[in-house]
Amino acid sequence: MDLKDILNPDPLPSPGLSSASFSSIFDPRGSLDLTEEIILRVQDDKQALHALSLTSKSFAEPARRILFRSLKLMDDISVGRWQIELQRLALQQSTVPLGLTYVKDFSFSLDRKRNLYIIDFMQSVQGLLTLDTIRVCGRDGLFCMPEHTWFVDFVKSTQANTLTFNGAHIADYILKFDCPSVRFLEFNYCRVYYISDDLKTEGPRRGRLTALVALRAEGTGWQRVERISSASLNSEALNLVKDASVGLDSLEIKVISNGMDMTPDLALSNNIGRLQSLCLQVPSVALYTIPDFAKELLCKAPRLRHLSLFYERGWYLACPWQTLYKQVMKSVHSALTGMSESSLENVSFRFQDALYKPHIVKKEESGNILVTVEYDNKPPIHQGTQAQLAGNAYLLLGRANLLACNI
């Protein structure tokens, strides 16, 4: 949506055009159910939404919430036009431009040439916005602007809930988690640029960070990190887990990616002592290494209550699910035998197969552990688009114990 439209939305319909609300005519209860249903049916058609917003007061509000929801700031030419428009409006009125109150999703792109234009504009409108999501795009991301006061101020002022970084270099101040409103951080193929000496990593760094981090409302710094979901077991993800280990309750990770060796990595197993929930997504190339890998992790996680393994499509080309199930459970019991105490309550096996709908094929108790085996075509982690990430970030609170999102 063009900012000119956002700053100058069409006026509400005249009272003479609609003496009664649309919903009260068609719905005896006077609810907005019918209105909302109609809006949802045409939510991808901007012309239809615009027409509906002029038809009735009942349609105006929900239609504008969709029409003006997102604002993208991707080039300095547009920024220049938008700044002129804001200055014109500032001379004409003192009230907040109506359309800005509907903006919830804000995207911007930084590079070494147009930063000042974009940052200046963001600072001029930050007091007018209350956002759900801020998306940082561009290869340079925040790397080319180490001075971070402007960005932190923007996040705090707009009270954003989710920060998304796409293919960007990220300064390490993002990992201080000092914005109280932020509950989710999404990293899509990113690299952290470490400035602070106390955050710098040791050893070689391989791969990029593709992960989602869920934060607690209370606490400070790394203590706020509650859940991590990562699409790669690489050095960037391992650094994240290591620093978050002081408060990390739930971890979901794809166990092999970017050419990493499949032997249990000490950087992972040595930093999961507080975990209560662990989900491993298993590609077909890692089928026979998972039993030993799971055993190593179990031995280092005495608080773990829930273990889930999701086998990606292709497992059936190697062996029956019964074989995979027996191998893992043998390792589980072997690990528990060598532990002085364990909190493990259940183990879940999920097998992806397009021929089957999700359903339980086996449920039993093995000792004091509840074991379930089921077909499930919805992997907890997979490479996806940013739209998929944003759409699923809020599913986190609806999934007990496991951090499930599309990555």
mmCIF file of C-alpha atoms in Angstrom:
data_model
loop_
_atom_site.group_PDB
_atom_site.id
_atom_site.type_symbol
_atom_site.label_atom_id
_atom_site.label_comp_id
_atom_site.label_asym_id
_atom_site.label_seq_id
_atom_site.Cartn_x
_atom_site.Cartn_y
_atom_site.Cartn_z
ATOM 1 C CA MET A 1 0.000 0.000 0.000
ATOM 2 C CA ASP A 2 1.393 3.422 -1.008
ATOM 3 C CA LEU A 3 2.089 5.701 1.942
ATOM 4 C CA LYS A 4 0.035 8.443 0.318
ATOM 5 C CA ASP A 5 -3.013 6.204 0.648
ATOM 6 C CA ILE A 6 -2.066 5.343 4.217
ATOM 7 C CA LEU A 7 -1.705 8.996 5.174
ATOM 8 C CA ASN A 8 -4.880 10.020 3.334
ATOM 9 C CA PRO A 9 -7.448 7.220 3.607
ATOM 10 C CA ASP A 10 -10.862 7.945 2.162
ATOM 11 C CA PRO A 11 -13.289 9.436 4.672
ATOM 12 C CA LEU A 12 -15.827 7.238 6.377
ATOM 13 C CA PRO A 13 -19.151 6.810 4.566
ATOM 14 C CA SER A 14 -21.693 9.517 5.203
ATOM 15 C CA PRO A 15 -24.338 8.650 7.795
ATOM 16 C CA GLY A 16 -26.912 9.200 5.072
ATOM 17 C CA LEU A 17 -25.493 6.297 3.090
ATOM 18 C CA SER A 18 -26.045 3.816 5.864
ATOM 19 C CA SER A 19 -28.674 4.531 8.472
ATOM 20 C CA ALA A 20 -28.093 1.096 10.058
ATOM 21 C CA SER A 21 -25.046 -1.072 10.340
ATOM 22 C CA PHE A 22 -24.696 -3.797 7.730
ATOM 23 C CA SER A 23 -24.497 -6.504 10.373
ATOM 24 C CA SER A 24 -27.631 -5.352 12.156
ATOM 25 C CA ILE A 25 -29.611 -5.699 8.911
ATOM 26 C CA PHE A 26 -28.519 -9.261 8.165
ATOM 27 C CA ASP A 27 -27.682 -10.548 11.635
ATOM 28 C CA PRO A 28 -30.424 -10.253 14.289
ATOM 29 C CA ARG A 29 -27.812 -10.473 17.033
ATOM 30 C CA GLY A 30 -26.152 -7.313 15.727
ATOM 31 C CA SER A 31 -22.722 -8.977 15.773
ATOM 32 C CA LEU A 32 -19.865 -8.416 13.325
ATOM 33 C CA ASP A 33 -19.640 -12.066 12.327
ATOM 34 C CA LEU A 34 -21.118 -11.575 8.867
ATOM 35 C CA THR A 35 -19.143 -8.411 8.218
ATOM 36 C CA GLU A 36 -15.872 -10.060 9.159
ATOM 37 C CA GLU A 37 -16.670 -13.102 7.044
ATOM 38 C CA ILE A 38 -17.273 -10.947 3.959
ATOM 39 C CA ILE A 39 -14.051 -9.015 4.570
ATOM 40 C CA LEU A 40 -12.067 -12.236 4.886
ATOM 41 C CA ARG A 41 -13.468 -13.550 1.609
ATOM 42 C CA VAL A 42 -12.094 -10.553 -0.308
ATOM 43 C CA GLN A 43 -8.986 -9.845 1.778
ATOM 44 C CA ASP A 44 -6.649 -10.438 -1.185
ATOM 45 C CA ASP A 45 -8.588 -8.084 -3.480
ATOM 46 C CA LYS A 46 -7.578 -4.500 -2.692
ATOM 47 C CA GLN A 47 -10.136 -2.957 -5.020
ATOM 48 C CA ALA A 48 -12.947 -4.911 -3.395
ATOM 49 C CA LEU A 49 -11.729 -3.969 0.077
ATOM 50 C CA HIS A 50 -11.521 -0.318 -0.920
ATOM 51 C CA ALA A 51 -15.070 -0.425 -2.283
ATOM 52 C CA LEU A 52 -16.377 -2.119 0.850
ATOM 53 C CA SER A 53 -14.706 0.476 3.067
ATOM 54 C CA LEU A 54 -16.824 3.140 1.331
ATOM 55 C CA THR A 55 -20.054 1.147 1.446
ATOM 56 C CA SER A 56 -20.802 1.085 5.148
ATOM 57 C CA LYS A 57 -19.299 2.142 8.448
ATOM 58 C CA SER A 58 -19.434 -1.503 9.474
ATOM 59 C CA PHE A 59 -17.019 -2.367 6.662
ATOM 60 C CA ALA A 60 -14.725 0.647 6.941
ATOM 61 C CA GLU A 61 -12.794 -0.351 10.050
ATOM 62 C CA PRO A 62 -12.086 -4.054 9.251
ATOM 63 C CA ALA A 63 -11.288 -3.232 5.605
ATOM 64 C CA ARG A 64 -8.758 -0.580 6.563
ATOM 65 C CA ARG A 65 -7.084 -2.923 9.035
ATOM 66 C CA ILE A 66 -6.199 -5.128 6.054
ATOM 67 C CA LEU A 67 -5.586 -2.420 3.429
ATOM 68 C CA PHE A 68 -3.156 -0.413 5.550
ATOM 69 C CA ARG A 69 -1.622 -3.236 7.594
ATOM 70 C CA SER A 70 1.849 -3.237 5.993
ATOM 71 C CA LEU A 71 4.280 -0.467 5.112
ATOM 72 C CA LYS A 72 7.459 -1.185 3.135
ATOM 73 C CA LEU A 73 10.404 1.187 3.042
ATOM 74 C CA MET A 74 12.803 -0.221 0.467
ATOM 75 C CA ASP A 75 14.303 2.656 -1.565
ATOM 76 C CA ASP A 76 15.311 6.281 -1.094
ATOM 77 C CA ILE A 77 13.116 7.541 -3.955
ATOM 78 C CA SER A 78 9.978 6.417 -2.169
ATOM 79 C CA VAL A 79 11.319 7.767 1.106
ATOM 80 C CA GLY A 80 11.735 11.195 -0.465
ATOM 81 C CA ARG A 81 8.141 11.242 -1.735
ATOM 82 C CA TRP A 82 6.819 10.057 1.608
ATOM 83 C CA GLN A 83 8.765 12.692 3.543
ATOM 84 C CA ILE A 84 7.302 15.424 1.355
ATOM 85 C CA GLU A 85 3.819 14.042 1.927
ATOM 86 C CA LEU A 86 4.341 13.979 5.695
ATOM 87 C CA GLN A 87 5.604 17.561 5.679
ATOM 88 C CA ARG A 88 2.540 18.653 3.694
ATOM 89 C CA LEU A 89 0.221 16.943 6.145
ATOM 90 C CA ALA A 90 2.063 18.454 9.088
ATOM 91 C CA LEU A 91 1.277 21.936 7.746
ATOM 92 C CA GLN A 92 -2.409 21.093 7.290
ATOM 93 C CA GLN A 93 -3.289 19.253 10.462
ATOM 94 C CA SER A 94 -1.967 18.468 13.914
ATOM 95 C CA THR A 95 -3.697 15.124 14.348
ATOM 96 C CA VAL A 96 -2.095 11.749 13.615
ATOM 97 C CA PRO A 97 -2.652 10.662 9.975
ATOM 98 C CA LEU A 98 -5.478 8.159 10.284
ATOM 99 C CA GLY A 99 -3.976 5.459 8.058
ATOM 100 C CA LEU A 100 -0.819 5.114 10.168
ATOM 101 C CA THR A 101 -2.863 3.821 13.084
ATOM 102 C CA TYR A 102 -3.621 0.676 11.045
ATOM 103 C CA VAL A 103 0.006 -0.142 10.140
ATOM 104 C CA LYS A 104 1.147 -3.251 12.034
ATOM 105 C CA ASP A 105 3.823 -4.732 9.737
ATOM 106 C CA PHE A 106 6.805 -2.489 8.909
ATOM 107 C CA SER A 107 9.597 -3.539 6.504
ATOM 108 C CA PHE A 108 12.755 -1.633 5.630
ATOM 109 C CA SER A 109 16.004 -2.313 3.785
ATOM 110 C CA LEU A 110 19.415 -0.856 4.583
ATOM 111 C CA ASP A 111 22.605 -0.577 2.575
ATOM 112 C CA ARG A 112 25.615 1.702 2.685
ATOM 113 C CA LYS A 113 24.106 4.366 0.400
ATOM 114 C CA ARG A 114 20.593 5.132 1.564
ATOM 115 C CA ASN A 115 20.720 4.578 5.313
ATOM 116 C CA LEU A 116 20.364 8.230 6.322
ATOM 117 C CA TYR A 117 17.205 8.714 4.247
ATOM 118 C CA ILE A 118 15.503 5.645 5.650
ATOM 119 C CA ILE A 119 16.590 6.137 9.251
ATOM 120 C CA ASP A 120 15.509 9.780 9.197
ATOM 121 C CA PHE A 121 12.070 8.795 7.942
ATOM 122 C CA MET A 122 11.699 6.012 10.505
ATOM 123 C CA GLN A 123 12.528 8.424 13.293
ATOM 124 C CA SER A 124 9.952 10.906 12.002
ATOM 125 C CA VAL A 125 7.083 8.385 12.106
ATOM 126 C CA GLN A 126 8.030 6.144 15.036
ATOM 127 C CA GLY A 127 5.835 8.120 17.423
ATOM 128 C CA LEU A 128 2.821 7.508 15.166
ATOM 129 C CA LEU A 129 3.130 3.720 14.893
ATOM 130 C CA THR A 130 2.170 0.786 17.089
ATOM 131 C CA LEU A 131 3.563 -2.321 15.377
ATOM 132 C CA ASP A 132 3.340 -6.083 15.612
ATOM 133 C CA THR A 133 6.294 -6.917 13.326
ATOM 134 C CA ILE A 134 9.439 -5.142 12.122
ATOM 135 C CA ARG A 135 11.283 -6.753 9.197
ATOM 136 C CA VAL A 136 14.919 -5.851 8.498
ATOM 137 C CA CYS A 137 15.968 -6.650 4.924
ATOM 138 C CA GLY A 138 19.078 -6.113 2.830
ATOM 139 C CA ARG A 139 22.401 -7.907 2.778
ATOM 140 C CA ASP A 140 24.123 -5.323 4.980
ATOM 141 C CA GLY A 141 21.243 -5.185 7.434
ATOM 142 C CA LEU A 142 22.267 -3.450 10.647
ATOM 143 C CA PHE A 143 25.925 -4.390 10.137
ATOM 144 C CA CYS A 144 26.721 -1.164 8.307
ATOM 145 C CA MET A 145 25.333 0.950 11.167
ATOM 146 C CA PRO A 146 27.021 -0.220 14.406
ATOM 147 C CA GLU A 147 25.469 2.722 16.281
ATOM 148 C CA HIS A 148 22.237 1.137 17.368
ATOM 149 C CA THR A 149 20.412 3.774 19.420
ATOM 150 C CA TRP A 150 18.093 4.719 16.572
ATOM 151 C CA PHE A 151 16.953 1.125 15.967
ATOM 152 C CA VAL A 152 16.419 0.255 19.625
ATOM 153 C CA ASP A 153 14.524 3.523 20.075
ATOM 154 C CA PHE A 154 12.337 2.675 17.074
ATOM 155 C CA VAL A 155 11.547 -0.799 18.439
ATOM 156 C CA LYS A 156 10.754 0.500 21.914
ATOM 157 C CA SER A 157 8.648 3.387 20.614
ATOM 158 C CA THR A 158 6.552 1.216 18.291
ATOM 159 C CA GLN A 159 6.275 -1.618 20.874
ATOM 160 C CA ALA A 160 6.917 -4.304 18.250
ATOM 161 C CA ASN A 161 6.279 -7.915 19.225
ATOM 162 C CA THR A 162 8.378 -9.632 16.514
ATOM 163 C CA LEU A 163 11.708 -8.700 14.889
ATOM 164 C CA THR A 164 12.604 -10.427 11.633
ATOM 165 C CA PHE A 165 16.032 -10.321 9.976
ATOM 166 C CA ASN A 166 16.330 -11.525 6.390
ATOM 167 C CA GLY A 167 19.701 -12.468 4.887
ATOM 168 C CA ALA A 168 21.365 -9.750 6.908
ATOM 169 C CA HIS A 169 24.455 -9.130 8.984
ATOM 170 C CA ILE A 170 23.258 -8.394 12.509
ATOM 171 C CA ALA A 171 25.121 -6.435 15.158
ATOM 172 C CA ASP A 172 25.316 -8.326 18.451
ATOM 173 C CA TYR A 173 23.349 -5.697 20.388
ATOM 174 C CA ILE A 174 20.247 -7.404 18.975
ATOM 175 C CA LEU A 175 21.093 -10.343 21.253
ATOM 176 C CA LYS A 176 20.916 -8.248 24.408
ATOM 177 C CA PHE A 177 17.116 -8.655 24.331
ATOM 178 C CA ASP A 178 16.587 -5.307 26.063
ATOM 179 C CA CYS A 179 13.299 -4.330 24.374
ATOM 180 C CA PRO A 180 10.501 -5.486 26.729
ATOM 181 C CA SER A 181 7.804 -5.664 24.045
ATOM 182 C CA VAL A 182 9.776 -8.068 21.805
ATOM 183 C CA ARG A 183 8.773 -11.702 22.306
ATOM 184 C CA PHE A 184 9.977 -13.296 19.038
ATOM 185 C CA LEU A 185 13.096 -12.888 16.904
ATOM 186 C CA GLU A 186 13.309 -14.522 13.483
ATOM 187 C CA PHE A 187 16.633 -14.998 11.706
ATOM 188 C CA ASN A 188 16.617 -16.045 8.053
ATOM 189 C CA TYR A 189 20.075 -16.937 6.732
ATOM 190 C CA CYS A 190 21.844 -14.359 8.922
ATOM 191 C CA ARG A 191 25.304 -13.846 10.391
ATOM 192 C CA VAL A 192 25.833 -12.149 13.744
ATOM 193 C CA TYR A 193 28.486 -9.422 13.759
ATOM 194 C CA TYR A 194 30.089 -9.489 17.214
ATOM 195 C CA ILE A 195 31.198 -6.104 18.524
ATOM 196 C CA SER A 196 31.202 -6.704 22.288
ATOM 197 C CA ASP A 197 34.205 -8.591 23.633
ATOM 198 C CA ASP A 198 32.055 -10.577 26.064
ATOM 199 C CA LEU A 199 29.947 -11.960 23.196
ATOM 200 C CA LYS A 200 32.684 -12.860 20.716
ATOM 201 C CA THR A 201 32.836 -16.517 19.723
ATOM 202 C CA GLU A 202 35.796 -18.844 19.574
ATOM 203 C CA GLY A 203 36.763 -21.185 16.757
ATOM 204 C CA PRO A 204 35.608 -21.310 13.122
ATOM 205 C CA ARG A 205 32.103 -20.212 12.201
ATOM 206 C CA ARG A 206 30.253 -22.243 9.594
ATOM 207 C CA GLY A 207 26.854 -21.737 8.075
ATOM 208 C CA ARG A 208 24.245 -19.065 8.602
ATOM 209 C CA LEU A 209 21.651 -18.631 11.308
ATOM 210 C CA THR A 210 18.103 -19.637 10.391
ATOM 211 C CA ALA A 211 16.141 -19.775 13.600
ATOM 212 C CA LEU A 212 13.283 -18.449 15.656
ATOM 213 C CA VAL A 213 13.777 -17.377 19.269
ATOM 214 C CA ALA A 214 10.910 -16.972 21.743
ATOM 215 C CA LEU A 215 11.456 -14.720 24.758
ATOM 216 C CA ARG A 216 9.857 -14.591 28.178
ATOM 217 C CA ALA A 217 8.123 -11.404 29.227
ATOM 218 C CA GLU A 218 10.149 -11.257 32.428
ATOM 219 C CA GLY A 219 13.884 -11.434 33.038
ATOM 220 C CA THR A 220 16.843 -9.717 31.400
ATOM 221 C CA GLY A 221 19.301 -10.593 28.648
ATOM 222 C CA TRP A 222 19.795 -14.266 27.806
ATOM 223 C CA GLN A 223 17.645 -15.292 30.762
ATOM 224 C CA ARG A 224 14.639 -14.221 28.686
ATOM 225 C CA VAL A 225 15.288 -16.888 26.022
ATOM 226 C CA GLU A 226 12.730 -19.646 26.528
ATOM 227 C CA ARG A 227 12.583 -21.509 23.213
ATOM 228 C CA ILE A 228 14.727 -21.899 20.109
ATOM 229 C CA SER A 229 13.820 -23.477 16.794
ATOM 230 C CA SER A 230 16.673 -23.823 14.300
ATOM 231 C CA ALA A 231 16.799 -25.206 10.774
ATOM 232 C CA SER A 232 20.514 -26.040 11.022
ATOM 233 C CA LEU A 233 22.876 -27.600 13.512
ATOM 234 C CA ASN A 234 25.812 -25.346 12.657
ATOM 235 C CA SER A 235 28.188 -23.065 14.528
ATOM 236 C CA GLU A 236 25.788 -20.106 14.490
ATOM 237 C CA ALA A 237 22.950 -22.154 15.988
ATOM 238 C CA LEU A 238 25.277 -23.749 18.527
ATOM 239 C CA ASN A 239 26.472 -20.319 19.677
ATOM 240 C CA LEU A 240 22.852 -19.317 20.169
ATOM 241 C CA VAL A 241 22.068 -22.416 22.248
ATOM 242 C CA LYS A 242 25.223 -21.990 24.312
ATOM 243 C CA ASP A 243 24.453 -18.403 25.290
ATOM 244 C CA ALA A 244 20.764 -19.154 25.910
ATOM 245 C CA SER A 245 21.401 -22.242 28.035
ATOM 246 C CA VAL A 246 20.857 -20.317 31.295
ATOM 247 C CA GLY A 247 17.110 -20.219 30.691
ATOM 248 C CA LEU A 248 16.387 -22.402 27.673
ATOM 249 C CA ASP A 249 13.408 -24.735 28.223
ATOM 250 C CA SER A 250 12.588 -25.931 24.712
ATOM 251 C CA LEU A 251 14.768 -26.677 21.688
ATOM 252 C CA GLU A 252 13.747 -27.799 18.242
ATOM 253 C CA ILE A 253 16.523 -28.408 15.742
ATOM 254 C CA LYS A 254 17.183 -30.065 12.410
ATOM 255 C CA VAL A 255 20.008 -32.402 13.258
ATOM 256 C CA ILE A 256 22.136 -32.199 10.123
ATOM 257 C CA SER A 257 22.662 -29.394 7.653
ATOM 258 C CA ASN A 258 25.402 -27.425 5.936
ATOM 259 C CA GLY A 259 27.770 -30.403 5.875
ATOM 260 C CA MET A 260 28.123 -30.720 9.643
ATOM 261 C CA ASP A 261 29.480 -34.013 10.947
ATOM 262 C CA MET A 262 26.750 -36.093 12.537
ATOM 263 C CA THR A 263 28.716 -37.075 15.653
ATOM 264 C CA PRO A 264 27.200 -35.596 18.828
ATOM 265 C CA ASP A 265 28.529 -32.063 19.139
ATOM 266 C CA LEU A 266 29.784 -31.151 22.607
ATOM 267 C CA ALA A 267 28.745 -27.551 22.055
ATOM 268 C CA LEU A 268 25.148 -28.768 21.920
ATOM 269 C CA SER A 269 25.129 -31.577 24.481
ATOM 270 C CA ASN A 270 27.021 -29.541 27.079
ATOM 271 C CA ASN A 271 24.462 -26.726 27.016
ATOM 272 C CA ILE A 272 21.093 -28.450 27.303
ATOM 273 C CA GLY A 273 21.082 -29.262 31.011
ATOM 274 C CA ARG A 274 17.944 -27.176 31.631
ATOM 275 C CA LEU A 275 15.938 -28.409 28.647
ATOM 276 C CA GLN A 276 12.457 -29.744 29.320
ATOM 277 C CA SER A 277 11.455 -30.340 25.694
ATOM 278 C CA LEU A 278 13.600 -31.461 22.744
ATOM 279 C CA CYS A 279 12.474 -32.068 19.175
ATOM 280 C CA LEU A 280 14.859 -33.482 16.550
ATOM 281 C CA GLN A 281 13.890 -33.300 12.890
ATOM 282 C CA VAL A 282 15.624 -36.160 11.091
ATOM 283 C CA PRO A 283 16.425 -36.147 7.343
ATOM 284 C CA SER A 284 16.784 -39.501 5.609
ATOM 285 C CA VAL A 285 20.593 -39.164 5.478
ATOM 286 C CA ALA A 286 20.776 -39.251 9.282
ATOM 287 C CA LEU A 287 18.535 -42.243 10.055
ATOM 288 C CA TYR A 288 21.173 -44.578 11.457
ATOM 289 C CA THR A 289 23.102 -41.973 13.438
ATOM 290 C CA ILE A 290 20.110 -40.697 15.404
ATOM 291 C CA PRO A 291 20.047 -43.433 18.098
ATOM 292 C CA ASP A 292 23.584 -42.616 19.289
ATOM 293 C CA PHE A 293 22.976 -38.889 18.863
ATOM 294 C CA ALA A 294 19.800 -39.025 20.968
ATOM 295 C CA LYS A 295 21.539 -41.115 23.625
ATOM 296 C CA GLU A 296 24.341 -38.571 23.962
ATOM 297 C CA LEU A 297 21.856 -35.732 24.358
ATOM 298 C CA LEU A 298 19.674 -37.581 26.869
ATOM 299 C CA CYS A 299 22.639 -38.247 29.130
ATOM 300 C CA LYS A 300 23.270 -34.489 29.360
ATOM 301 C CA ALA A 301 19.640 -33.430 29.928
ATOM 302 C CA PRO A 302 18.378 -34.742 33.295
ATOM 303 C CA ARG A 303 15.424 -32.306 33.299
ATOM 304 C CA LEU A 304 14.148 -33.381 29.883
ATOM 305 C CA ARG A 305 10.481 -34.406 30.033
ATOM 306 C CA HIS A 306 9.497 -34.581 26.359
ATOM 307 C CA LEU A 307 11.526 -36.026 23.475
ATOM 308 C CA SER A 308 10.109 -35.845 19.958
ATOM 309 C CA LEU A 309 11.616 -37.199 16.727
ATOM 310 C CA PHE A 310 10.220 -36.222 13.346
ATOM 311 C CA TYR A 311 11.436 -38.355 10.418
ATOM 312 C CA GLU A 312 11.304 -36.538 7.086
ATOM 313 C CA ARG A 313 9.891 -38.150 3.965
ATOM 314 C CA GLY A 314 12.247 -40.804 2.568
ATOM 315 C CA TRP A 315 12.709 -42.860 5.735
ATOM 316 C CA TYR A 316 10.606 -45.688 4.281
ATOM 317 C CA LEU A 317 13.178 -46.232 1.515
ATOM 318 C CA ALA A 318 15.687 -47.367 4.139
ATOM 319 C CA CYS A 319 13.731 -49.522 6.570
ATOM 320 C CA PRO A 320 10.328 -49.955 8.277
ATOM 321 C CA TRP A 321 9.350 -47.532 11.002
ATOM 322 C CA GLN A 322 9.368 -50.402 13.492
ATOM 323 C CA THR A 323 13.141 -50.740 13.030
ATOM 324 C CA LEU A 324 13.800 -47.044 13.578
ATOM 325 C CA TYR A 325 11.527 -47.049 16.598
ATOM 326 C CA LYS A 326 13.258 -50.027 18.219
ATOM 327 C CA GLN A 327 16.745 -48.600 17.609
ATOM 328 C CA VAL A 328 15.933 -45.294 19.280
ATOM 329 C CA MET A 329 14.087 -46.830 22.241
ATOM 330 C CA LYS A 330 17.032 -49.145 22.849
ATOM 331 C CA SER A 331 19.298 -46.094 23.048
ATOM 332 C CA VAL A 332 16.806 -44.269 25.278
ATOM 333 C CA HIS A 333 16.718 -47.091 27.820
ATOM 334 C CA SER A 334 20.493 -47.418 27.659
ATOM 335 C CA ALA A 335 20.885 -43.716 28.425
ATOM 336 C CA LEU A 336 18.396 -43.798 31.300
ATOM 337 C CA THR A 337 20.116 -46.816 32.841
ATOM 338 C CA GLY A 338 23.339 -44.864 33.175
ATOM 339 C CA MET A 339 21.688 -41.751 34.669
ATOM 340 C CA SER A 340 21.257 -41.218 38.409
ATOM 341 C CA GLU A 341 18.020 -39.318 37.773
ATOM 342 C CA SER A 342 15.806 -38.584 34.797
ATOM 343 C CA SER A 343 12.576 -36.618 34.245
ATOM 344 C CA LEU A 344 11.682 -38.159 30.871
ATOM 345 C CA GLU A 345 7.908 -38.717 30.606
ATOM 346 C CA ASN A 346 7.195 -39.339 26.946
ATOM 347 C CA VAL A 347 8.857 -40.047 23.609
ATOM 348 C CA SER A 348 7.040 -39.192 20.396
ATOM 349 C CA PHE A 349 7.877 -40.604 16.948
ATOM 350 C CA ARG A 350 6.389 -38.857 13.929
ATOM 351 C CA PHE A 351 6.888 -40.175 10.402
ATOM 352 C CA GLN A 352 6.233 -38.021 7.367
ATOM 353 C CA ASP A 353 4.488 -39.868 4.546
ATOM 354 C CA ALA A 354 2.191 -38.388 1.910
ATOM 355 C CA LEU A 355 0.231 -41.666 1.695
ATOM 356 C CA TYR A 356 -1.065 -41.388 5.243
ATOM 357 C CA LYS A 357 -3.082 -38.842 7.142
ATOM 358 C CA PRO A 358 -1.843 -37.937 10.621
ATOM 359 C CA HIS A 359 -2.953 -40.606 13.070
ATOM 360 C CA ILE A 360 -1.612 -42.674 15.928
ATOM 361 C CA VAL A 361 -0.335 -46.082 14.817
ATOM 362 C CA LYS A 362 1.170 -47.125 18.140
ATOM 363 C CA LYS A 363 0.763 -46.051 21.752
ATOM 364 C CA GLU A 364 2.275 -47.864 24.685
ATOM 365 C CA GLU A 365 4.095 -47.470 27.971
ATOM 366 C CA SER A 366 7.731 -48.468 28.091
ATOM 367 C CA GLY A 367 8.651 -48.540 31.742
ATOM 368 C CA ASN A 368 7.479 -45.176 33.071
ATOM 369 C CA ILE A 369 7.635 -43.552 29.631
ATOM 370 C CA LEU A 370 4.632 -42.989 27.374
ATOM 371 C CA VAL A 371 5.592 -43.719 23.751
ATOM 372 C CA THR A 372 3.531 -42.691 20.716
ATOM 373 C CA VAL A 373 4.141 -43.364 17.031
ATOM 374 C CA GLU A 374 2.155 -41.523 14.370
ATOM 375 C CA TYR A 375 2.140 -40.389 10.765
ATOM 376 C CA ASP A 376 2.366 -36.625 10.443
ATOM 377 C CA ASN A 377 2.823 -34.648 7.228
ATOM 378 C CA LYS A 378 3.571 -31.336 8.940
ATOM 379 C CA PRO A 379 7.283 -31.055 9.750
ATOM 380 C CA PRO A 380 8.112 -28.818 12.715
ATOM 381 C CA ILE A 381 10.993 -27.217 10.799
ATOM 382 C CA HIS A 382 11.530 -26.636 7.106
ATOM 383 C CA GLN A 383 13.038 -23.967 4.919
ATOM 384 C CA GLY A 384 10.260 -21.525 4.104
ATOM 385 C CA THR A 385 9.488 -18.012 3.033
ATOM 386 C CA GLN A 386 9.418 -15.070 5.355
ATOM 387 C CA ALA A 387 5.661 -14.879 4.920
ATOM 388 C CA GLN A 388 5.377 -18.398 6.289
ATOM 389 C CA LEU A 389 7.581 -17.482 9.227
ATOM 390 C CA ALA A 390 5.564 -14.420 10.085
ATOM 391 C CA GLY A 391 2.310 -16.280 9.777
ATOM 392 C CA ASN A 392 3.405 -18.989 12.167
ATOM 393 C CA ALA A 393 5.274 -17.034 14.810
ATOM 394 C CA TYR A 394 2.166 -16.681 16.925
ATOM 395 C CA LEU A 395 1.484 -20.424 16.883
ATOM 396 C CA LEU A 396 4.235 -20.811 19.454
ATOM 397 C CA LEU A 397 1.952 -20.133 22.386
ATOM 398 C CA GLY A 398 -0.560 -22.690 21.172
ATOM 399 C CA ARG A 399 1.848 -25.628 21.138
ATOM 400 C CA ALA A 400 2.468 -27.128 24.558
ATOM 401 C CA ASN A 401 6.154 -27.742 25.296
ATOM 402 C CA LEU A 402 7.331 -27.913 21.679
ATOM 403 C CA LEU A 403 8.414 -24.894 19.705
ATOM 404 C CA ALA A 404 6.759 -25.422 16.323
ATOM 405 C CA CYS A 405 7.170 -22.967 13.499
ATOM 406 C CA ASN A 406 7.965 -22.996 9.811
ATOM 407 C CA ILE A 407 11.571 -22.196 9.054
#
